[in-house]
Coordinates of C-alpha atoms and ligand atoms in Angstrom, one line a residue:
M228 CA 85.0 103.9 118.9
N229 CA 83.1 107.4 117.5
Q230 CA 80.1 109.0 119.3
Y231 CA 77.6 107.7 118.1
L232 CA 78.3 104.3 118.4
Q233 CA 79.2 104.8 121.9
Y234 CA 75.6 106.0 122.2
K235 CA 73.9 103.6 120.6
R236 CA 75.3 100.8 123.1
N237 CA 74.0 102.7 125.8
N238 CA 71.0 102.2 124.8
L239 CA 69.9 106.3 123.9
T240 CA 66.5 107.0 122.0
N241 CA 67.9 108.5 119.1
R242 CA 66.7 111.7 120.2
D243 CA 68.9 111.4 123.1
M244 CA 71.6 110.8 121.0
T245 CA 71.1 113.9 118.2
E246 CA 71.7 115.4 122.0
K247 CA 74.5 114.6 123.5
I248 CA 76.3 114.2 120.2
K249 CA 75.8 118.0 119.9
E250 CA 76.2 118.3 123.4
G251 CA 79.4 116.8 122.3
I252 CA 80.2 119.0 119.6
D253 CA 81.9 121.9 120.7
W254 CA 80.5 124.5 117.4
S255 CA 81.5 127.3 117.9
N256 CA 84.9 125.5 117.8
I257 CA 85.0 123.4 115.3
S258 CA 87.6 123.5 111.9
F259 CA 87.2 123.0 108.5
G260 CA 87.8 119.5 108.6
Y261 CA 86.4 116.3 108.6
I262 CA 83.8 114.8 111.2
K263 CA 81.9 111.7 110.2
T264 CA 78.2 112.0 109.8
D265 CA 75.6 109.6 109.7
Y266 CA 74.8 109.6 105.4
N267 CA 75.8 109.6 102.5
I268 CA 74.0 109.4 98.6
R269 CA 75.3 107.8 95.8
C270 CA 74.4 107.5 92.0
S271 CA 76.2 105.2 89.4
F272 CA 76.4 105.5 85.9
K273 CA 75.9 102.5 84.1
E274 CA 75.4 101.5 80.5
G275 CA 74.4 104.6 79.1
K276 CA 72.9 105.9 82.5
W277 CA 72.4 107.3 85.9
G278 CA 70.9 104.8 88.2
N279 CA 68.7 106.1 91.6
L280 CA 70.0 107.9 94.0
R281 CA 71.0 105.0 97.0
V282 CA 71.5 106.2 100.7
C283 CA 74.4 104.7 102.1
T284 CA 76.1 104.6 105.6
D285 CA 79.6 103.1 104.7
E286 CA 82.1 105.7 104.7
N287 CA 84.4 103.4 102.1
I288 CA 84.3 103.2 98.4
S289 CA 85.0 99.6 96.7
L290 CA 87.1 101.0 93.4
H291 CA 88.9 98.9 90.8
M292 CA 92.8 99.7 91.7
A293 CA 92.7 100.6 87.0
A294 CA 89.9 103.1 87.8
T295 CA 90.1 106.3 85.5
T296 CA 90.3 108.3 88.6
L297 CA 92.9 106.6 90.1
H298 CA 95.6 106.7 87.2
Y299 CA 94.3 109.9 84.9
G300 CA 92.3 112.5 87.6
Q301 CA 89.4 111.9 85.9
E302 CA 87.5 113.4 88.9
V303 CA 85.4 116.8 89.6
F304 CA 84.1 117.9 93.2
E305 CA 82.0 120.9 94.6
G306 CA 81.9 122.5 97.4
L307 CA 78.8 124.3 99.1
K308 CA 77.4 125.0 102.1
A309 CA 74.3 124.3 104.5
F310 CA 72.7 126.8 107.4
R311 CA 70.8 126.6 110.0
G312 CA 68.9 130.4 110.5
K313 CA 67.5 131.8 114.6
D314 CA 63.8 130.0 113.0
G315 CA 65.3 126.9 112.9
R316 CA 65.4 126.1 108.7
I317 CA 67.9 124.5 107.0
R318 CA 69.3 126.9 103.8
V319 CA 70.9 125.8 100.8
F320 CA 73.0 128.5 99.2
R321 CA 72.7 128.3 95.2
M322 CA 72.7 125.2 94.8
D323 CA 72.4 125.4 91.3
E324 CA 74.8 126.7 90.6
N325 CA 77.2 124.1 91.9
A326 CA 75.1 121.5 90.2
K327 CA 76.2 123.8 86.8
R328 CA 79.4 123.7 87.4
L329 CA 79.9 120.5 88.2
Q330 CA 78.6 119.3 84.9
Q331 CA 80.8 122.2 82.9
S332 CA 84.1 120.4 84.8
C333 CA 82.7 117.5 83.7
E334 CA 83.1 118.8 80.2
G335 CA 86.2 119.8 81.0
I336 CA 87.7 116.5 81.9
L337 CA 85.1 114.6 79.7
M338 CA 83.3 113.0 81.9
E339 CA 80.0 111.8 81.8
K340 CA 77.7 115.4 83.4
L341 CA 74.7 114.3 86.5
P342 CA 71.7 115.9 85.3
I343 CA 71.0 119.1 87.7
E344 CA 68.0 118.0 89.2
K345 CA 69.4 114.6 90.4
F346 CA 72.0 116.8 92.3
E347 CA 69.8 118.9 93.6
E348 CA 67.6 116.2 94.3
A349 CA 70.4 113.9 96.5
V350 CA 72.0 117.4 98.5
K351 CA 68.5 118.2 99.8
K352 CA 68.4 114.1 100.7
V353 CA 72.3 113.8 101.7
V354 CA 71.1 117.4 104.5
K355 CA 67.6 116.4 105.1
L356 CA 69.1 112.8 106.4
N357 CA 72.0 115.0 107.9
E358 CA 69.9 117.4 109.9
R359 CA 71.2 117.4 112.9
F360 CA 74.9 117.7 112.3
V361 CA 73.8 121.2 111.2
P362 CA 75.4 123.6 113.2
P363 CA 73.0 125.7 115.8
Y364 CA 72.9 129.7 113.8
E365 CA 75.0 131.4 117.5
S366 CA 77.8 128.8 116.7
G367 CA 78.3 131.0 113.1
A368 CA 79.4 126.9 112.3
S369 CA 77.8 125.9 109.2
L370 CA 77.6 122.1 107.0
Y371 CA 79.7 121.5 104.0
I372 CA 78.8 119.8 101.4
R373 CA 81.2 117.6 99.0
P374 CA 79.8 116.8 96.1
L375 CA 82.3 114.4 94.1
L376 CA 82.3 112.5 91.2
I377 CA 84.7 109.5 89.5
G378 CA 85.2 107.9 86.8
T379 CA 85.4 104.0 87.9
S380 CA 86.2 102.1 84.7
P381 CA 89.1 100.0 84.6
F382 CA 91.5 101.3 81.6
I383 CA 95.2 101.6 80.8
G384 CA 95.4 103.2 78.0
V385 CA 94.6 106.8 78.3
K386 CA 90.8 107.9 77.4
A387 CA 87.6 108.6 79.3
S388 CA 86.0 106.0 81.6
E389 CA 82.6 104.3 80.5
E390 CA 81.4 104.1 83.9
Y391 CA 80.8 106.9 86.6
E392 CA 79.8 107.5 90.5
F393 CA 78.6 110.0 91.8
I394 CA 78.8 110.8 96.2
V395 CA 77.6 113.3 97.8
F396 CA 78.6 113.7 101.9
V397 CA 78.7 116.5 104.3
T398 CA 80.8 117.7 107.6
P399 CA 79.8 120.5 109.9
V400 CA 82.5 123.2 109.7
G401 CA 84.3 126.0 111.1
A402 CA 86.5 129.1 109.8
Y403 CA 88.6 127.8 106.8
F404 CA 91.0 130.7 107.6
K405 CA 92.5 130.4 111.7
S406 CA 92.1 134.3 111.2
G407 CA 88.3 134.3 109.8
F408 CA 87.1 137.0 108.4
K409 CA 89.9 139.5 110.3
P410 CA 92.5 140.6 108.0
S411 CA 95.3 138.3 107.2
P412 CA 98.7 138.4 105.0
Y413 CA 98.8 136.8 101.5
V414 CA 101.9 136.2 99.7
I415 CA 102.7 136.7 95.6
M416 CA 106.3 134.0 94.2
R417 CA 106.2 133.5 90.7
E418 CA 108.2 129.8 91.1
Y419 CA 104.6 128.1 91.2
D420 CA 101.5 128.2 88.9
R421 CA 98.4 126.2 89.6
S422 CA 97.0 125.9 86.1
A423 CA 97.4 127.1 82.7
P424 CA 95.7 130.1 80.6
L425 CA 94.0 127.1 78.5
G426 CA 93.9 124.6 80.9
T427 CA 92.1 122.8 83.5
G428 CA 92.1 126.3 86.4
K429 CA 88.1 126.8 85.6
Y430 CA 87.2 123.9 86.2
K431 CA 87.2 122.4 89.7
V432 CA 89.1 119.0 89.6
G433 CA 91.8 117.9 92.0
G434 CA 94.2 117.7 90.0
N435 CA 94.7 121.8 90.0
Y436 CA 94.7 121.0 93.4
A437 CA 97.6 119.0 93.8
A438 CA 99.6 121.1 91.7
S439 CA 98.8 123.8 94.0
M440 CA 99.7 121.6 97.7
V441 CA 103.9 122.9 97.6
A442 CA 103.2 125.8 96.8
G443 CA 100.2 126.3 99.7
K444 CA 102.7 125.0 101.7
K445 CA 105.6 127.2 101.3
A446 CA 103.2 130.5 101.8
Y447 CA 101.5 128.6 105.2
A448 CA 104.7 128.1 106.9
M449 CA 105.9 131.8 106.2
G450 CA 103.1 132.8 107.7
Y451 CA 100.7 133.2 105.1
S452 CA 97.5 132.6 104.6
A453 CA 97.3 131.5 101.3
L454 CA 99.7 131.9 98.3
F455 CA 98.3 134.8 95.0
Y456 CA 98.7 133.1 91.9
L457 CA 99.7 135.9 88.9
D458 CA 98.3 134.1 85.2
A459 CA 100.9 131.8 84.2
K460 CA 101.6 133.4 80.4
E461 CA 102.8 136.6 81.2
K462 CA 103.0 136.5 85.5
K463 CA 101.7 140.2 84.3
Y464 CA 98.1 139.8 86.2
I465 CA 96.2 139.1 88.7
D466 CA 94.6 135.7 88.9
E467 CA 93.3 134.1 92.4
C468 CA 94.0 133.5 96.0
G469 CA 95.0 129.9 97.1
A470 CA 91.4 128.1 97.0
A471 CA 89.6 131.5 96.8
N472 CA 88.6 134.6 93.8
F473 CA 90.7 138.2 94.4
F474 CA 88.8 141.8 94.6
G475 CA 90.0 144.7 95.2
I476 CA 87.7 148.0 95.9
K477 CA 88.2 151.9 95.4
N478 CA 86.5 154.7 93.9
N479 CA 83.3 153.0 95.3
T480 CA 84.5 150.4 92.8
Y481 CA 84.1 146.3 93.6
I482 CA 87.2 144.9 90.4
T483 CA 87.8 141.2 90.4
P484 CA 89.8 139.4 87.8
K485 CA 88.7 138.1 84.4
S486 CA 90.9 135.3 83.7
T487 CA 90.7 131.8 81.9
S488 CA 92.5 129.8 84.3
I489 CA 90.6 130.4 88.0
L490 CA 87.2 129.0 89.3
P491 CA 84.5 131.1 88.2
S492 CA 83.6 131.8 92.1
I493 CA 80.1 131.3 92.9
T494 CA 80.8 133.8 96.1
N495 CA 82.7 136.0 93.7
K496 CA 79.6 136.3 91.6
S497 CA 77.0 137.0 94.3
L498 CA 79.3 139.5 95.9
M499 CA 79.2 141.6 92.5
I500 CA 75.3 141.6 92.4
L501 CA 75.2 142.5 96.4
A502 CA 77.6 145.6 94.6
E503 CA 75.6 146.8 92.7
D504 CA 72.8 146.5 95.2
F505 CA 75.2 148.5 97.4
G506 CA 75.7 151.2 94.6
L507 CA 79.3 150.3 93.4
K508 CA 80.1 149.9 90.3
V509 CA 81.8 146.9 89.0
E510 CA 84.6 146.0 86.8
R511 CA 85.3 142.1 85.6
R512 CA 88.7 142.6 83.9
Q513 CA 92.7 142.0 84.1
I514 CA 94.0 143.4 86.9
P515 CA 97.4 144.1 86.3
V516 CA 99.9 143.1 89.5
E517 CA 100.8 146.9 90.6
E518 CA 97.2 148.4 90.2
L519 CA 97.2 146.6 94.1
A520 CA 98.7 149.7 94.8
T521 CA 95.6 151.3 94.5
F522 CA 93.0 149.4 95.7
E523 CA 91.1 150.5 99.3
E524 CA 90.5 147.4 100.6
A525 CA 91.1 143.5 99.2
G526 CA 89.6 140.7 99.8
A527 CA 89.6 136.9 98.9
C528 CA 85.6 134.9 99.1
G529 CA 84.9 131.7 98.2
T530 CA 82.5 129.8 99.8
A531 CA 84.5 127.7 102.5
A532 CA 85.5 131.6 103.6
V533 CA 83.1 133.8 102.7
I534 CA 85.4 136.5 102.8
S535 CA 88.4 136.6 104.1
S536 CA 89.6 140.8 104.0
I537 CA 93.3 140.7 102.8
E538 CA 95.9 143.0 105.7
R539 CA 98.4 142.7 102.9
I540 CA 100.1 141.2 100.0
D541 CA 104.2 140.4 99.9
D542 CA 105.5 140.2 96.7
F543 CA 108.5 137.7 97.5
D544 CA 110.2 138.1 94.0
T545 CA 110.0 142.1 94.7
K546 CA 109.9 142.8 97.9
K547 CA 106.8 145.0 97.5
S548 CA 104.7 145.2 99.8
Y549 CA 100.5 146.1 99.3
I550 CA 98.8 146.7 102.2
F551 CA 95.2 147.2 102.7
S552 CA 94.6 147.3 106.9
K553 CA 96.9 148.7 109.2
D554 CA 94.8 148.9 112.5
G555 CA 93.8 145.0 111.9
K556 CA 90.3 145.5 111.1
A557 CA 88.7 144.4 107.7
G558 CA 87.1 147.7 105.3
K559 CA 83.7 149.2 105.3
W560 CA 83.0 147.0 101.5
C561 CA 84.7 143.6 103.0
T562 CA 82.4 144.4 106.5
K563 CA 79.4 145.3 104.9
L564 CA 79.3 142.5 101.8
N565 CA 79.9 139.6 104.0
D566 CA 77.8 140.9 106.5
K567 CA 75.0 141.1 103.9
L568 CA 76.3 137.1 102.4
R569 CA 75.7 136.0 105.2
A570 CA 72.9 137.8 106.5
I571 CA 70.9 136.3 103.3
Q572 CA 72.8 132.5 103.8
Y573 CA 71.1 132.3 107.3
G574 CA 68.5 134.0 106.3
D575 CA 68.4 137.0 108.2
E576 CA 66.9 138.9 105.1
E577 CA 65.1 138.1 103.1
D578 CA 66.2 136.4 99.9
K579 CA 65.0 138.6 97.3
Y580 CA 67.4 137.4 95.1
G581 CA 66.4 133.5 94.8
W582 CA 69.1 132.4 96.3
V583 CA 68.5 129.6 98.8
T584 CA 66.5 127.0 99.1
I585 CA 65.0 125.2 102.1
V586 CA 65.1 121.9 103.0
E587 CA 62.1 121.0 104.8
Ligands
PLP949 C1 90.8 127.7 93.6 C2 89.4 128.2 93.6 N1 88.5 129.6 93.1 C3 87.4 130.3 94.2 C4 86.8 129.0 94.9 C5 85.4 129.6 95.6 O1 84.4 129.9 94.9 P1 82.7 129.8 95.3 O2 83.3 130.6 95.9 O3 82.2 128.7 94.6 O4 83.2 128.7 96.1 C6 87.2 128.2 95.1 C7 86.0 127.0 95.8 O5 85.4 126.7 96.0 C8 88.1 127.0 94.8 O6 88.5 126.4 94.8

């Protein structure tokens, strides 16, 4: 029986329950997994229009076995976070960007776009309703918000669904990579591609992640944090690393790949602005693999990890190693950027960019 039901059976008040469950969750040691929360929000697209948001307690969905999401992968999703500050207030980071990216993903695989305002309303609502699961400030953990959208019409021919279901649920999470911010190793293996140059890599669609699992498993088994993808066409330029964008730093310049097959990371977009404000030059361009040898620092960035600094990248095929950290510590710029972004997210520093929405 889960903790919630157990406490309910013991006739405790809501407040007692909250406290007990909070006591029960070791906030500082939760992983990047799934912990059941109280509510999720849903919204259906039927007969050509989106309905009202519905509050749900059920974790399951009932779906026709011929739904387009199950056969033809009509599924798009997002990932963003809410943070509890020292002041106890809850802040959601750049949800308008996630709303826009969800729309772009929908356009990419011919799905019905959820209006931005509906997305934002659903996110605020799901966070507010599950407020007691937003980890305390001191834990360094956060509340992960997972919106998803699926095609639900039962079709057997390959075509776009006429009906859609949007769901957003939340779960408290700790660090994505076991190593956290500490530098960790990555590996290049040319035998795998994640997405094609004119394919779906720039959209957040489930199929991209299915396509990355075999390679990811191999990389983990060899002790790496993730696989480092090169462009699928020429295998000449850097794409991204696992479920994160790449950046390298040299000569006071923040350099990140420009590619049609990588996800436009909201974390990376934010880091580019912070880097400029720190006085770094910012370049978004193709990065040849050999250029790795010239970077003073390197990092992987994304909502889940924020920055995961890179210790070294081993090229499995050429047996070359590109080393960025020899002392087990992240570099100066990675640290500064990571600290600054986190400070904004947790409300320790002024949000002069307007990136944060406070959930009242
Ligand atoms: C493939 C991929 N690249 C990059 C990112 C980082 O994007 P963001 O910073 O928006 O989380 C993610 C995570 O969403 C991802 O799945």
